[in-house]
Amino acid sequence: MRWLITGGSGFIGTNLAGHLVGRGDDVVVVDDLSRGGSELNAAFLRREHALEVNRIDVSDTAALGAFLAAQDSFDAIAHLAGQVSFLASLADPRRDFEVNALGTLNVLEHVREHSPHTVVVGMSSNKVYGDLSHVAFVEEATRYVAPDYPNGFGEDLPLEFHGPYGCSKGTADQYLADYGRMFGLRTASLRQSSVYGPHQHPRSDQGWVAHLVGEALAGRQIALNGVGKQVRDLLHATDLARLFVALAESVEPGVGYQLNVGGGMGNDLSILELFAWLAERTGQEVDFVTGPTRPSDQLVFVSDNVRVGELTGWSPHVTLEAGLSALLEASAESVERD
């Protein structure tokens, strides 16, 4: 297959590109290289996979259009380019909209006009569901739980876009679905939660697991938003890469799939549980203080993967223990280098 990956030197894109090259697929990468660490990932792609990153901002309609017009058609587009921070969206809502909403529209318009056979898989967010204040949560010793959702949250949750980030991701999500329905395209939008794995360059507002592990290993005190009982399910980037291939083979025209995607039940943990796991593995307690919660933070989000599994046969393979162990090893090596 011939693939275009937008945002291809982000950490998800880097993992996906390596997976596709390993399959023997033809891969073209675009990225504006604005995020910290993207230059390092671009160098990795060049060195390990002979892939050059084409420096293009997906919100630049003319530049993206000219580049795509000069390309042969693609079998599939993994549209990963995006502004990924809720807090950054509060600081600059316009830029958040331009990248997440307009960038997605630019990709869809090119496909509609020039290559309607192409599968487009875009990245949305669990933030399209808001803060889930309508859900009954129970506070336990180390985590919050949602007893009415024992298998996680499905796509029937009411939409409630919170913050500019939720609005822009929700807009992109709806455009992907509607271009599938109205124009007969093959589209899917993934309402994903916490993805982690190699080539991630985390910050406090994005990539929380890798960020917290790195801070703990460096011996720095961690200032939490909340009390640390928030729960997320973790999806390893290599599992997500497999899903993109499965979707490219499964997505039908005219539907416009909107899918919750995550590690699911069994791959979920709270911040306090992560700290306990780290203490057990390293022999060192994590130094942290609690604080006020972030705006519109979800106390729990665990994805019910039933629908995406029924469509593709996909399920996560990387266990929480295996994924966290690999992350701990990589983070320890990084701390030693620094």
mmCIF file of N, CA, C and O in Angstrom, residues 42-103:
data_model
loop_
_atom_site.group_PDB
_atom_site.id
_atom_site.type_symbol
_atom_site.label_atom_id
_atom_site.label_comp_id
_atom_site.label_asym_id
_atom_site.label_seq_id
_atom_site.Cartn_x
_atom_site.Cartn_y
_atom_site.Cartn_z
ATOM 1 N N ALA A 42 12.617 12.942 13.031
ATOM 2 C CA ALA A 42 12.885 13.053 11.599
ATOM 3 C C ALA A 42 14.256 12.471 11.262
ATOM 4 O O ALA A 42 14.427 11.772 10.245
ATOM 5 N N ALA A 43 15.233 12.748 12.108
ATOM 6 C CA ALA A 43 16.576 12.179 11.897
ATOM 7 C C ALA A 43 16.539 10.661 12.018
ATOM 8 O O ALA A 43 17.217 9.949 11.257
ATOM 9 N N PHE A 44 15.755 10.140 12.969
ATOM 10 C CA PHE A 44 15.615 8.691 13.122
ATOM 11 C C PHE A 44 14.991 8.079 11.865
ATOM 12 O O PHE A 44 15.458 7.034 11.369
ATOM 13 N N LEU A 45 13.939 8.693 11.356
ATOM 14 C CA LEU A 45 13.282 8.159 10.156
ATOM 15 C C LEU A 45 14.235 8.157 8.960
ATOM 16 O O LEU A 45 14.230 7.224 8.150
ATOM 17 N N ARG A 46 15.039 9.197 8.864
ATOM 18 C CA ARG A 46 16.006 9.275 7.765
ATOM 19 C C ARG A 46 17.075 8.194 7.919
ATOM 20 O O ARG A 46 17.428 7.504 6.949
ATOM 21 N N ARG A 47 17.571 8.048 9.134
ATOM 22 C CA ARG A 47 18.679 7.120 9.383
ATOM 23 C C ARG A 47 18.235 5.659 9.311
ATOM 24 O O ARG A 47 18.911 4.820 8.704
ATOM 25 N N GLU A 48 17.119 5.338 9.948
ATOM 26 C CA GLU A 48 16.706 3.942 10.082
ATOM 27 C C GLU A 48 15.806 3.453 8.954
ATOM 28 O O GLU A 48 15.780 2.253 8.660
ATOM 29 N N HIS A 49 15.058 4.347 8.328
ATOM 30 C CA HIS A 49 14.072 3.914 7.333
ATOM 31 C C HIS A 49 14.184 4.626 5.996
ATOM 32 O O HIS A 49 13.341 4.409 5.115
ATOM 33 N N ALA A 50 15.220 5.458 5.829
ATOM 34 C CA ALA A 50 15.443 6.185 4.580
ATOM 35 C C ALA A 50 14.224 7.009 4.165
ATOM 36 O O ALA A 50 13.909 7.135 2.983
ATOM 37 N N LEU A 51 13.538 7.589 5.157
ATOM 38 C CA LEU A 51 12.373 8.428 4.896
ATOM 39 C C LEU A 51 12.735 9.888 5.144
ATOM 40 O O LEU A 51 13.267 10.233 6.195
ATOM 41 N N GLU A 52 12.415 10.742 4.190
ATOM 42 C CA GLU A 52 12.609 12.170 4.353
ATOM 43 C C GLU A 52 11.298 12.813 4.782
ATOM 44 O O GLU A 52 10.234 12.489 4.245
ATOM 45 N N VAL A 53 11.365 13.714 5.738
ATOM 46 C CA VAL A 53 10.182 14.429 6.202
ATOM 47 C C VAL A 53 10.015 15.697 5.370
ATOM 48 O O VAL A 53 10.924 16.536 5.310
ATOM 49 N N ASN A 54 8.875 15.827 4.726
ATOM 50 C CA ASN A 54 8.550 17.011 3.947
ATOM 51 C C ASN A 54 7.945 18.049 4.897
ATOM 52 O O ASN A 54 6.899 17.801 5.508
ATOM 53 N N ARG A 55 8.596 19.194 5.009
ATOM 54 C CA ARG A 55 8.185 20.191 6.004
ATOM 55 C C ARG A 55 7.001 21.008 5.474
ATOM 56 O O ARG A 55 7.174 21.949 4.686
ATOM 57 N N ILE A 56 5.823 20.627 5.920
ATOM 58 C CA ILE A 56 4.584 21.267 5.469
ATOM 59 C C ILE A 56 3.633 21.387 6.650
ATOM 60 O O ILE A 56 3.475 20.450 7.439
ATOM 61 N N ASP A 57 2.997 22.541 6.750
ATOM 62 C CA ASP A 57 1.968 22.792 7.753
ATOM 63 C C ASP A 57 0.617 22.460 7.120
ATOM 64 O O ASP A 57 0.239 23.056 6.111
ATOM 65 N N VAL A 58 -0.116 21.511 7.703
ATOM 66 C CA VAL A 58 -1.382 21.083 7.095
ATOM 67 C C VAL A 58 -2.426 22.189 7.096
ATOM 68 O O VAL A 58 -3.398 22.122 6.335
ATOM 69 N N SER A 59 -2.241 23.212 7.930
ATOM 70 C CA SER A 59 -3.193 24.322 7.917
ATOM 71 C C SER A 59 -2.913 25.317 6.793
ATOM 72 O O SER A 59 -3.725 26.211 6.529
ATOM 73 N N ASP A 60 -1.771 25.175 6.125
ATOM 74 C CA ASP A 60 -1.431 26.017 4.969
ATOM 75 C C ASP A 60 -2.061 25.371 3.733
ATOM 76 O O ASP A 60 -1.480 24.483 3.112
ATOM 77 N N THR A 61 -3.244 25.828 3.389
ATOM 78 C CA THR A 61 -4.027 25.182 2.334
ATOM 79 C C THR A 61 -3.275 25.126 1.015
ATOM 80 O O THR A 61 -3.250 24.092 0.343
ATOM 81 N N ALA A 62 -2.647 26.236 0.633
ATOM 82 C CA ALA A 62 -1.961 26.295 -0.651
ATOM 83 C C ALA A 62 -0.751 25.368 -0.675
ATOM 84 O O ALA A 62 -0.540 24.619 -1.643
ATOM 85 N N ALA A 63 0.054 25.406 0.376
ATOM 86 C CA ALA A 63 1.272 24.589 0.403
ATOM 87 C C ALA A 63 0.932 23.103 0.428
ATOM 88 O O ALA A 63 1.549 22.295 -0.291
ATOM 89 N N LEU A 64 -0.034 22.724 1.243
ATOM 90 C CA LEU A 64 -0.422 21.315 1.295
ATOM 91 C C LEU A 64 -1.009 20.867 -0.031
ATOM 92 O O LEU A 64 -0.678 19.787 -0.535
ATOM 93 N N GLY A 65 -1.864 21.698 -0.614
ATOM 94 C CA GLY A 65 -2.470 21.342 -1.895
ATOM 95 C C GLY A 65 -1.446 21.167 -2.995
ATOM 96 O O GLY A 65 -1.531 20.231 -3.797
ATOM 97 N N ALA A 66 -0.463 22.067 -3.042
ATOM 98 C CA ALA A 66 0.574 21.970 -4.075
ATOM 99 C C ALA A 66 1.398 20.704 -3.893
ATOM 100 O O ALA A 66 1.740 20.025 -4.877
ATOM 101 N N PHE A 67 1.723 20.382 -2.654
ATOM 102 C CA PHE A 67 2.505 19.177 -2.406
ATOM 103 C C PHE A 67 1.726 17.930 -2.815
ATOM 104 O O PHE A 67 2.255 17.055 -3.515
ATOM 105 N N LEU A 68 0.464 17.833 -2.409
ATOM 106 C CA LEU A 68 -0.328 16.649 -2.713
ATOM 107 C C LEU A 68 -0.596 16.532 -4.207
ATOM 108 O O LEU A 68 -0.656 15.415 -4.750
ATOM 109 N N ALA A 69 -0.746 17.663 -4.877
ATOM 110 C CA ALA A 69 -0.993 17.629 -6.326
ATOM 111 C C ALA A 69 0.194 17.054 -7.084
ATOM 112 O O ALA A 69 0.032 16.491 -8.178
ATOM 113 N N ALA A 70 1.377 17.183 -6.506
ATOM 114 C CA ALA A 70 2.589 16.674 -7.160
ATOM 115 C C ALA A 70 2.855 15.210 -6.850
ATOM 116 O O ALA A 70 3.804 14.623 -7.384
ATOM 117 N N GLN A 71 2.021 14.604 -5.999
ATOM 118 C CA GLN A 71 2.206 13.221 -5.588
ATOM 119 C C GLN A 71 1.303 12.280 -6.386
ATOM 120 O O GLN A 71 0.236 12.663 -6.866
ATOM 121 N N ASP A 72 1.747 11.030 -6.515
ATOM 122 C CA ASP A 72 0.829 9.989 -6.965
ATOM 123 C C ASP A 72 -0.205 9.768 -5.868
ATOM 124 O O ASP A 72 -0.001 10.130 -4.712
ATOM 125 N N SER A 73 -1.323 9.168 -6.235
ATOM 126 C CA SER A 73 -2.396 9.000 -5.250
ATOM 127 C C SER A 73 -1.974 8.011 -4.165
ATOM 128 O O SER A 73 -1.106 7.162 -4.361
ATOM 129 N N PHE A 74 -2.626 8.147 -3.030
ATOM 130 C CA PHE A 74 -2.348 7.297 -1.880
ATOM 131 C C PHE A 74 -3.501 6.324 -1.660
ATOM 132 O O PHE A 74 -4.672 6.659 -1.860
ATOM 133 N N ASP A 75 -3.143 5.119 -1.202
ATOM 134 C CA ASP A 75 -4.173 4.164 -0.801
ATOM 135 C C ASP A 75 -4.781 4.558 0.538
ATOM 136 O O ASP A 75 -5.971 4.332 0.781
ATOM 137 N N ALA A 76 -3.952 5.131 1.420
ATOM 138 C CA ALA A 76 -4.425 5.484 2.758
ATOM 139 C C ALA A 76 -3.667 6.700 3.266
ATOM 140 O O ALA A 76 -2.482 6.889 2.958
ATOM 141 N N ILE A 77 -4.370 7.515 4.037
ATOM 142 C CA ILE A 77 -3.764 8.653 4.722
ATOM 143 C C ILE A 77 -3.989 8.488 6.215
ATOM 144 O O ILE A 77 -5.133 8.357 6.668
ATOM 145 N N ALA A 78 -2.908 8.477 6.966
ATOM 146 C CA ALA A 78 -2.987 8.541 8.429
ATOM 147 C C ALA A 78 -2.799 10.002 8.798
ATOM 148 O O ALA A 78 -1.686 10.536 8.748
ATOM 149 N N HIS A 79 -3.900 10.656 9.127
ATOM 150 C CA HIS A 79 -3.847 12.087 9.400
ATOM 151 C C HIS A 79 -3.599 12.291 10.890
ATOM 152 O O HIS A 79 -4.520 12.312 11.701
ATOM 153 N N LEU A 80 -2.321 12.431 11.241
ATOM 154 C CA LEU A 80 -1.893 12.536 12.626
ATOM 155 C C LEU A 80 -1.474 13.949 13.007
ATOM 156 O O LEU A 80 -1.268 14.223 14.197
ATOM 157 N N ALA A 81 -1.322 14.842 12.030
ATOM 158 C CA ALA A 81 -0.904 16.205 12.338
ATOM 159 C C ALA A 81 -1.944 16.868 13.225
ATOM 160 O O ALA A 81 -3.140 16.832 12.937
ATOM 161 N N GLY A 82 -1.486 17.466 14.321
ATOM 162 C CA GLY A 82 -2.440 18.103 15.204
ATOM 163 C C GLY A 82 -1.767 18.850 16.335
ATOM 164 O O GLY A 82 -0.603 18.614 16.672
ATOM 165 N N GLN A 83 -2.513 19.774 16.889
ATOM 166 C CA GLN A 83 -2.144 20.444 18.133
ATOM 167 C C GLN A 83 -2.672 19.542 19.237
ATOM 168 O O GLN A 83 -3.856 19.249 19.294
ATOM 169 N N VAL A 84 -1.809 19.080 20.140
ATOM 170 C CA VAL A 84 -2.175 17.950 20.999
ATOM 171 C C VAL A 84 -2.345 18.319 22.470
ATOM 172 O O VAL A 84 -2.558 17.431 23.291
ATOM 173 N N SER A 85 -2.281 19.588 22.810
ATOM 174 C CA SER A 85 -2.331 19.985 24.215
ATOM 175 C C SER A 85 -3.590 20.775 24.530
ATOM 176 O O SER A 85 -3.858 21.812 23.902
ATOM 177 N N PHE A 86 -4.343 20.311 25.519
ATOM 178 C CA PHE A 86 -5.518 21.047 25.981
ATOM 179 C C PHE A 86 -5.110 22.420 26.514
ATOM 180 O O PHE A 86 -5.747 23.433 26.205
ATOM 181 N N LEU A 87 -4.041 22.472 27.310
ATOM 182 C CA LEU A 87 -3.612 23.746 27.890
ATOM 183 C C LEU A 87 -3.120 24.704 26.815
ATOM 184 O O LEU A 87 -3.382 25.917 26.892
ATOM 185 N N ALA A 88 -2.433 24.204 25.810
ATOM 186 C CA ALA A 88 -1.971 25.071 24.721
ATOM 187 C C ALA A 88 -3.147 25.643 23.946
ATOM 188 O O ALA A 88 -3.076 26.771 23.433
ATOM 189 N N SER A 89 -4.220 24.887 23.866
ATOM 190 C CA SER A 89 -5.398 25.393 23.150
ATOM 191 C C SER A 89 -6.030 26.562 23.893
ATOM 192 O O SER A 89 -6.614 27.462 23.274
ATOM 193 N N LEU A 90 -5.932 26.571 25.212
ATOM 194 C CA LEU A 90 -6.439 27.696 25.991
ATOM 195 C C LEU A 90 -5.584 28.938 25.774
ATOM 196 O O LEU A 90 -6.086 30.067 25.784
ATOM 197 N N ALA A 91 -4.294 28.746 25.567
ATOM 198 C CA ALA A 91 -3.376 29.863 25.367
ATOM 199 C C ALA A 91 -3.497 30.443 23.964
ATOM 200 O O ALA A 91 -3.327 31.648 23.771
ATOM 201 N N ASP A 92 -3.789 29.595 22.967
ATOM 202 C CA ASP A 92 -3.854 30.063 21.575
ATOM 203 C C ASP A 92 -4.950 29.300 20.839
ATOM 204 O O ASP A 92 -4.680 28.395 20.057
ATOM 205 N N PRO A 93 -6.212 29.680 21.063
ATOM 206 C CA PRO A 93 -7.326 28.946 20.440
ATOM 207 C C PRO A 93 -7.300 28.991 18.920
ATOM 208 O O PRO A 93 -7.686 28.016 18.270
ATOM 209 N N ARG A 94 -6.879 30.106 18.343
ATOM 210 C CA ARG A 94 -6.887 30.211 16.885
ATOM 211 C C ARG A 94 -5.929 29.204 16.249
ATOM 212 O O ARG A 94 -6.285 28.519 15.282
ATOM 213 N N ARG A 95 -4.726 29.116 16.779
ATOM 214 C CA ARG A 95 -3.761 28.165 16.212
ATOM 215 C C ARG A 95 -4.250 26.738 16.392
ATOM 216 O O ARG A 95 -4.102 25.904 15.504
ATOM 217 N N ASP A 96 -4.860 26.457 17.543
ATOM 218 C CA ASP A 96 -5.432 25.146 17.795
ATOM 219 C C ASP A 96 -6.468 24.799 16.721
ATOM 220 O O ASP A 96 -6.477 23.693 16.174
ATOM 221 N N PHE A 97 -7.341 25.760 16.396
ATOM 222 C CA PHE A 97 -8.355 25.535 15.357
ATOM 223 C C PHE A 97 -7.710 25.323 13.997
ATOM 224 O O PHE A 97 -8.102 24.424 13.235
ATOM 225 N N GLU A 98 -6.727 26.163 13.670
ATOM 226 C CA GLU A 98 -6.123 26.079 12.345
ATOM 227 C C GLU A 98 -5.513 24.708 12.094
ATOM 228 O O GLU A 98 -5.674 24.130 11.012
ATOM 229 N N VAL A 99 -4.801 24.188 13.074
ATOM 230 C CA VAL A 99 -4.123 22.904 12.884
ATOM 231 C C VAL A 99 -5.126 21.749 12.912
ATOM 232 O O VAL A 99 -5.159 20.914 12.003
ATOM 233 N N ASN A 100 -5.951 21.700 13.954
ATOM 234 C CA ASN A 100 -6.809 20.526 14.152
ATOM 235 C C ASN A 100 -8.028 20.497 13.239
ATOM 236 O O ASN A 100 -8.363 19.450 12.683
ATOM 237 N N ALA A 101 -8.701 21.617 13.092
ATOM 238 C CA ALA A 101 -9.935 21.647 12.300
ATOM 239 C C ALA A 101 -9.654 21.950 10.836
ATOM 240 O O ALA A 101 -10.023 21.171 9.940
ATOM 241 N N LEU A 102 -9.000 23.089 10.560
ATOM 242 C CA LEU A 102 -8.731 23.454 9.175
ATOM 243 C C LEU A 102 -7.791 22.454 8.520
ATOM 244 O O LEU A 102 -7.975 22.097 7.340
ATOM 245 N N GLY A 103 -6.788 21.993 9.248
ATOM 246 C CA GLY A 103 -5.870 21.005 8.672
ATOM 247 C C GLY A 103 -6.591 19.752 8.229
ATOM 248 O O GLY A 103 -6.315 19.191 7.155
#
